[in-house]
Amino acid sequence: MKTMILITLLLPMVLLNGCKDKPQGKASNMPDSTFAATPAITSNYYFAGEYLYQTDKATLKDQATGSTFTINNGEIATRLAEQYLALKLPTGKGVSAQLLGHLSPTNDVEHTSTNGLTVTQIIGLHPGTNPRGARLTGDYITYVPNNIKPTERFTFSLHPDYTYTFSIYNLSANSSRDATGKWFLLNKNEIQFTNNPLTSFTNEAFINDDGRQLTFKLSKRILLSSTRRRQKKQKKQK
């Protein structure tokens, strides 16, 4: 079944135009039509996956990234643990959970690099460990203006720690421009890319074909997952 995910895309074009080039060559200053205006930002995001409570420690194995996050202590986290225990499942048995919350340092005093999940709302908790939704992490690639005579390669990477990297590589100049930021799910169908101080442009896009294709709405530009490219190549070889 085709999964369609609406994305509100925030990409730092000021950073792309002004960042330092890699040492291989000169930068390309060709404008891109992929981006438009910045929407409102929220700090309450959607997480779904396998929830497990064991010996006063709760974790969520996130469906979208494959990462496992420790649930930070709090009133909603305590309520979530109580609902899990009420299911009276065998020890070590995970359940399917849909939550709202945000990532924050596990240690609020030392602000360690390890992020925990602070839960702000429980959407659902029920037996079963296979929540619907595609794994979204990986590289999405396209060539501009086309695959036959390309001048640039666009690579959009979603990382398991909910950061992203966007890169425009100029094939003739052997140079690239990069931008980074963070991304989160607003709900099971929509993604938001959070801005940094240099962000000034956005667009919307769809992820479909089970999370293997990214299509920008305004430019109609399609980025294919590098994983899907490899799968197609392997099928042809067979």
PDB file of N, CA, C and O in Angstrom, residues 76-115:
ATOM      1  N   ILE A  76       3.531  12.426  32.487  1.00  0.00           N
ATOM      2  CA  ILE A  76       2.948  11.655  31.387  1.00  0.00           C
ATOM      3  C   ILE A  76       3.684  10.333  31.218  1.00  0.00           C
ATOM      4  O   ILE A  76       3.071   9.306  30.918  1.00  0.00           O
ATOM      5  N   ALA A  77       5.008  10.344  31.440  1.00  0.00           N
ATOM      6  CA  ALA A  77       5.783   9.103  31.335  1.00  0.00           C
ATOM      7  C   ALA A  77       5.334   8.097  32.386  1.00  0.00           C
ATOM      8  O   ALA A  77       5.259   6.880  32.115  1.00  0.00           O
ATOM      9  N   THR A  78       5.026   8.579  33.589  1.00  0.00           N
ATOM     10  CA  THR A  78       4.535   7.701  34.655  1.00  0.00           C
ATOM     11  C   THR A  78       3.178   7.108  34.280  1.00  0.00           C
ATOM     12  O   THR A  78       2.926   5.915  34.477  1.00  0.00           O
ATOM     13  N   ARG A  79       2.295   7.934  33.703  1.00  0.00           N
ATOM     14  CA  ARG A  79       0.988   7.465  33.272  1.00  0.00           C
ATOM     15  C   ARG A  79       1.134   6.411  32.165  1.00  0.00           C
ATOM     16  O   ARG A  79       0.398   5.418  32.126  1.00  0.00           O
ATOM     17  N   LEU A  80       2.101   6.624  31.281  1.00  0.00           N
ATOM     18  CA  LEU A  80       2.352   5.673  30.197  1.00  0.00           C
ATOM     19  C   LEU A  80       2.805   4.332  30.757  1.00  0.00           C
ATOM     20  O   LEU A  80       2.357   3.264  30.315  1.00  0.00           O
ATOM     21  N   ALA A  81       3.696   4.360  31.739  1.00  0.00           N
ATOM     22  CA  ALA A  81       4.177   3.127  32.359  1.00  0.00           C
ATOM     23  C   ALA A  81       3.037   2.391  33.059  1.00  0.00           C
ATOM     24  O   ALA A  81       2.959   1.152  33.009  1.00  0.00           O
ATOM     25  N   GLU A  82       2.135   3.137  33.699  1.00  0.00           N
ATOM     26  CA  GLU A  82       0.994   2.513  34.379  1.00  0.00           C
ATOM     27  C   GLU A  82       0.073   1.820  33.382  1.00  0.00           C
ATOM     28  O   GLU A  82      -0.443   0.728  33.649  1.00  0.00           O
ATOM     29  N   GLN A  83      -0.140   2.455  32.216  1.00  0.00           N
ATOM     30  CA  GLN A  83      -0.978   1.830  31.186  1.00  0.00           C
ATOM     31  C   GLN A  83      -0.328   0.558  30.651  1.00  0.00           C
ATOM     32  O   GLN A  83      -1.011  -0.429  30.369  1.00  0.00           O
ATOM     33  N   TYR A  84       0.996   0.590  30.521  1.00  0.00           N
ATOM     34  CA  TYR A  84       1.722  -0.603  30.052  1.00  0.00           C
ATOM     35  C   TYR A  84       1.583  -1.741  31.063  1.00  0.00           C
ATOM     36  O   TYR A  84       1.277  -2.892  30.688  1.00  0.00           O
ATOM     37  N   LEU A  85       1.798  -1.448  32.349  1.00  0.00           N
ATOM     38  CA  LEU A  85       1.717  -2.478  33.381  1.00  0.00           C
ATOM     39  C   LEU A  85       0.302  -3.041  33.492  1.00  0.00           C
ATOM     40  O   LEU A  85       0.125  -4.226  33.815  1.00  0.00           O
ATOM     41  N   ALA A  86      -0.695  -2.217  33.200  1.00  0.00           N
ATOM     42  CA  ALA A  86      -2.088  -2.663  33.279  1.00  0.00           C
ATOM     43  C   ALA A  86      -2.404  -3.720  32.220  1.00  0.00           C
ATOM     44  O   ALA A  86      -3.374  -4.482  32.364  1.00  0.00           O
ATOM     45  N   LEU A  87      -1.602  -3.792  31.156  1.00  0.00           N
ATOM     46  CA  LEU A  87      -1.816  -4.802  30.116  1.00  0.00           C
ATOM     47  C   LEU A  87      -1.396  -6.198  30.570  1.00  0.00           C
ATOM     48  O   LEU A  87      -1.758  -7.197  29.932  1.00  0.00           O
ATOM     49  N   LYS A  88      -0.601  -6.258  31.672  1.00  0.00           N
ATOM     50  CA  LYS A  88      -0.176  -7.536  32.269  1.00  0.00           C
ATOM     51  C   LYS A  88       0.467  -8.466  31.235  1.00  0.00           C
ATOM     52  O   LYS A  88       0.093  -9.633  31.084  1.00  0.00           O
ATOM     53  N   LEU A  89       1.436  -7.941  30.529  1.00  0.00           N
ATOM     54  CA  LEU A  89       2.136  -8.706  29.506  1.00  0.00           C
ATOM     55  C   LEU A  89       3.340  -9.431  30.110  1.00  0.00           C
ATOM     56  O   LEU A  89       3.814  -9.071  31.195  1.00  0.00           O
ATOM     57  N   PRO A  90       3.864 -10.447  29.432  1.00  0.00           N
ATOM     58  CA  PRO A  90       5.069 -11.134  29.904  1.00  0.00           C
ATOM     59  C   PRO A  90       6.240 -10.156  30.012  1.00  0.00           C
ATOM     60  O   PRO A  90       6.313  -9.162  29.283  1.00  0.00           O
ATOM     61  N   THR A  91       7.158 -10.431  30.904  1.00  0.00           N
ATOM     62  CA  THR A  91       8.322  -9.577  31.100  1.00  0.00           C
ATOM     63  C   THR A  91       9.120  -9.441  29.804  1.00  0.00           C
ATOM     64  O   THR A  91       9.401 -10.430  29.122  1.00  0.00           O
ATOM     65  N   GLY A  92       9.454  -8.209  29.446  1.00  0.00           N
ATOM     66  CA  GLY A  92      10.235  -7.955  28.247  1.00  0.00           C
ATOM     67  C   GLY A  92       9.420  -7.842  26.976  1.00  0.00           C
ATOM     68  O   GLY A  92       9.991  -7.695  25.889  1.00  0.00           O
ATOM     69  N   LYS A  93       8.093  -7.895  27.083  1.00  0.00           N
ATOM     70  CA  LYS A  93       7.221  -7.809  25.919  1.00  0.00           C
ATOM     71  C   LYS A  93       6.921  -6.347  25.591  1.00  0.00           C
ATOM     72  O   LYS A  93       6.410  -5.599  26.409  1.00  0.00           O
ATOM     73  N   GLY A  94       7.253  -5.931  24.373  1.00  0.00           N
ATOM     74  CA  GLY A  94       6.984  -4.571  23.952  1.00  0.00           C
ATOM     75  C   GLY A  94       5.580  -4.412  23.403  1.00  0.00           C
ATOM     76  O   GLY A  94       4.910  -5.386  23.066  1.00  0.00           O
ATOM     77  N   VAL A  95       5.137  -3.154  23.318  1.00  0.00           N
ATOM     78  CA  VAL A  95       3.814  -2.851  22.770  1.00  0.00           C
ATOM     79  C   VAL A  95       3.939  -1.716  21.765  1.00  0.00           C
ATOM     80  O   VAL A  95       4.936  -0.989  21.740  1.00  0.00           O
ATOM     81  N   SER A  96       2.907  -1.557  20.957  1.00  0.00           N
ATOM     82  CA  SER A  96       2.883  -0.484  19.977  1.00  0.00           C
ATOM     83  C   SER A  96       2.406   0.800  20.646  1.00  0.00           C
ATOM     84  O   SER A  96       1.379   0.815  21.326  1.00  0.00           O
ATOM     85  N   ALA A  97       3.161   1.881  20.449  1.00  0.00           N
ATOM     86  CA  ALA A  97       2.823   3.156  21.074  1.00  0.00           C
ATOM     87  C   ALA A  97       2.867   4.281  20.058  1.00  0.00           C
ATOM     88  O   ALA A  97       3.702   4.291  19.153  1.00  0.00           O
ATOM     89  N   GLN A  98       1.937   5.224  20.205  1.00  0.00           N
ATOM     90  CA  GLN A  98       1.930   6.454  19.426  1.00  0.00           C
ATOM     91  C   GLN A  98       1.893   7.605  20.434  1.00  0.00           C
ATOM     92  O   GLN A  98       0.981   7.679  21.266  1.00  0.00           O
ATOM     93  N   LEU A  99       2.885   8.483  20.351  1.00  0.00           N
ATOM     94  CA  LEU A  99       3.071   9.506  21.364  1.00  0.00           C
ATOM     95  C   LEU A  99       3.346  10.870  20.744  1.00  0.00           C
ATOM     96  O   LEU A  99       3.795  10.957  19.603  1.00  0.00           O
ATOM     97  N   LEU A 100       3.104  11.921  21.515  1.00  0.00           N
ATOM     98  CA  LEU A 100       3.600  13.249  21.197  1.00  0.00           C
ATOM     99  C   LEU A 100       4.651  13.616  22.225  1.00  0.00           C
ATOM    100  O   LEU A 100       4.553  13.260  23.400  1.00  0.00           O
ATOM    101  N   GLY A 101       5.680  14.332  21.780  1.00  0.00           N
ATOM    102  CA  GLY A 101       6.731  14.724  22.707  1.00  0.00           C
ATOM    103  C   GLY A 101       7.867  15.400  21.972  1.00  0.00           C
ATOM    104  O   GLY A 101       7.725  15.837  20.827  1.00  0.00           O
ATOM    105  N   HIS A 102       9.009  15.466  22.629  1.00  0.00           N
ATOM    106  CA  HIS A 102      10.182  16.084  22.001  1.00  0.00           C
ATOM    107  C   HIS A 102      11.438  15.468  22.593  1.00  0.00           C
ATOM    108  O   HIS A 102      11.430  14.905  23.693  1.00  0.00           O
ATOM    109  N   LEU A 103      12.521  15.543  21.823  1.00  0.00           N
ATOM    110  CA  LEU A 103      13.802  15.024  22.277  1.00  0.00           C
ATOM    111  C   LEU A 103      14.522  16.083  23.091  1.00  0.00           C
ATOM    112  O   LEU A 103      14.538  17.261  22.737  1.00  0.00           O
ATOM    113  N   SER A 104      15.126  15.666  24.196  1.00  0.00           N
ATOM    114  CA  SER A 104      15.878  16.577  25.062  1.00  0.00           C
ATOM    115  C   SER A 104      16.971  15.780  25.753  1.00  0.00           C
ATOM    116  O   SER A 104      16.902  14.546  25.809  1.00  0.00           O
ATOM    117  N   PRO A 105      18.016  16.456  26.271  1.00  0.00           N
ATOM    118  CA  PRO A 105      19.101  15.727  26.935  1.00  0.00           C
ATOM    119  C   PRO A 105      18.578  14.847  28.063  1.00  0.00           C
ATOM    120  O   PRO A 105      17.699  15.260  28.828  1.00  0.00           O
ATOM    121  N   THR A 106      19.115  13.628  28.161  1.00  0.00           N
ATOM    122  CA  THR A 106      18.706  12.722  29.230  1.00  0.00           C
ATOM    123  C   THR A 106      19.048  13.299  30.589  1.00  0.00           C
ATOM    124  O   THR A 106      18.311  13.142  31.559  1.00  0.00           O
ATOM    125  N   ASN A 107      20.177  14.013  30.660  1.00  0.00           N
ATOM    126  CA  ASN A 107      20.599  14.669  31.887  1.00  0.00           C
ATOM    127  C   ASN A 107      20.439  16.174  31.712  1.00  0.00           C
ATOM    128  O   ASN A 107      21.221  16.820  31.035  1.00  0.00           O
ATOM    129  N   ASP A 108      19.395  16.749  32.298  1.00  0.00           N
ATOM    130  CA  ASP A 108      19.098  18.168  32.117  1.00  0.00           C
ATOM    131  C   ASP A 108      20.154  19.072  32.746  1.00  0.00           C
ATOM    132  O   ASP A 108      20.283  20.232  32.376  1.00  0.00           O
ATOM    133  N   VAL A 109      20.904  18.543  33.730  1.00  0.00           N
ATOM    134  CA  VAL A 109      21.917  19.362  34.401  1.00  0.00           C
ATOM    135  C   VAL A 109      23.191  19.416  33.574  1.00  0.00           C
ATOM    136  O   VAL A 109      23.730  20.476  33.271  1.00  0.00           O
ATOM    137  N   GLU A 110      23.673  18.230  33.148  1.00  0.00           N
ATOM    138  CA  GLU A 110      24.923  18.173  32.395  1.00  0.00           C
ATOM    139  C   GLU A 110      24.720  18.378  30.902  1.00  0.00           C
ATOM    140  O   GLU A 110      25.667  18.643  30.174  1.00  0.00           O
ATOM    141  N   HIS A 111      23.453  18.262  30.418  1.00  0.00           N
ATOM    142  CA  HIS A 111      23.135  18.407  28.991  1.00  0.00           C
ATOM    143  C   HIS A 111      24.042  17.520  28.129  1.00  0.00           C
ATOM    144  O   HIS A 111      24.755  17.985  27.251  1.00  0.00           O
ATOM    145  N   THR A 112      24.000  16.225  28.445  1.00  0.00           N
ATOM    146  CA  THR A 112      24.790  15.267  27.688  1.00  0.00           C
ATOM    147  C   THR A 112      24.257  15.172  26.267  1.00  0.00           C
ATOM    148  O   THR A 112      23.142  15.578  25.962  1.00  0.00           O
ATOM    149  N   SER A 113      25.074  14.616  25.384  1.00  0.00           N
ATOM    150  CA  SER A 113      24.707  14.546  23.969  1.00  0.00           C
ATOM    151  C   SER A 113      23.607  13.517  23.705  1.00  0.00           C
ATOM    152  O   SER A 113      22.940  13.560  22.685  1.00  0.00           O
ATOM    153  N   THR A 114      23.419  12.545  24.631  1.00  0.00           N
ATOM    154  CA  THR A 114      22.398  11.524  24.452  1.00  0.00           C
ATOM    155  C   THR A 114      21.020  12.131  24.677  1.00  0.00           C
ATOM    156  O   THR A 114      20.749  12.711  25.724  1.00  0.00           O
ATOM    157  N   ASN A 115      20.140  11.991  23.693  1.00  0.00           N
ATOM    158  CA  ASN A 115      18.802  12.549  23.797  1.00  0.00           C
ATOM    159  C   ASN A 115      17.820  11.520  24.328  1.00  0.00           C
ATOM    160  O   ASN A 115      17.850  10.359  23.955  1.00  0.00           O
TER     161      ASN A 115
END
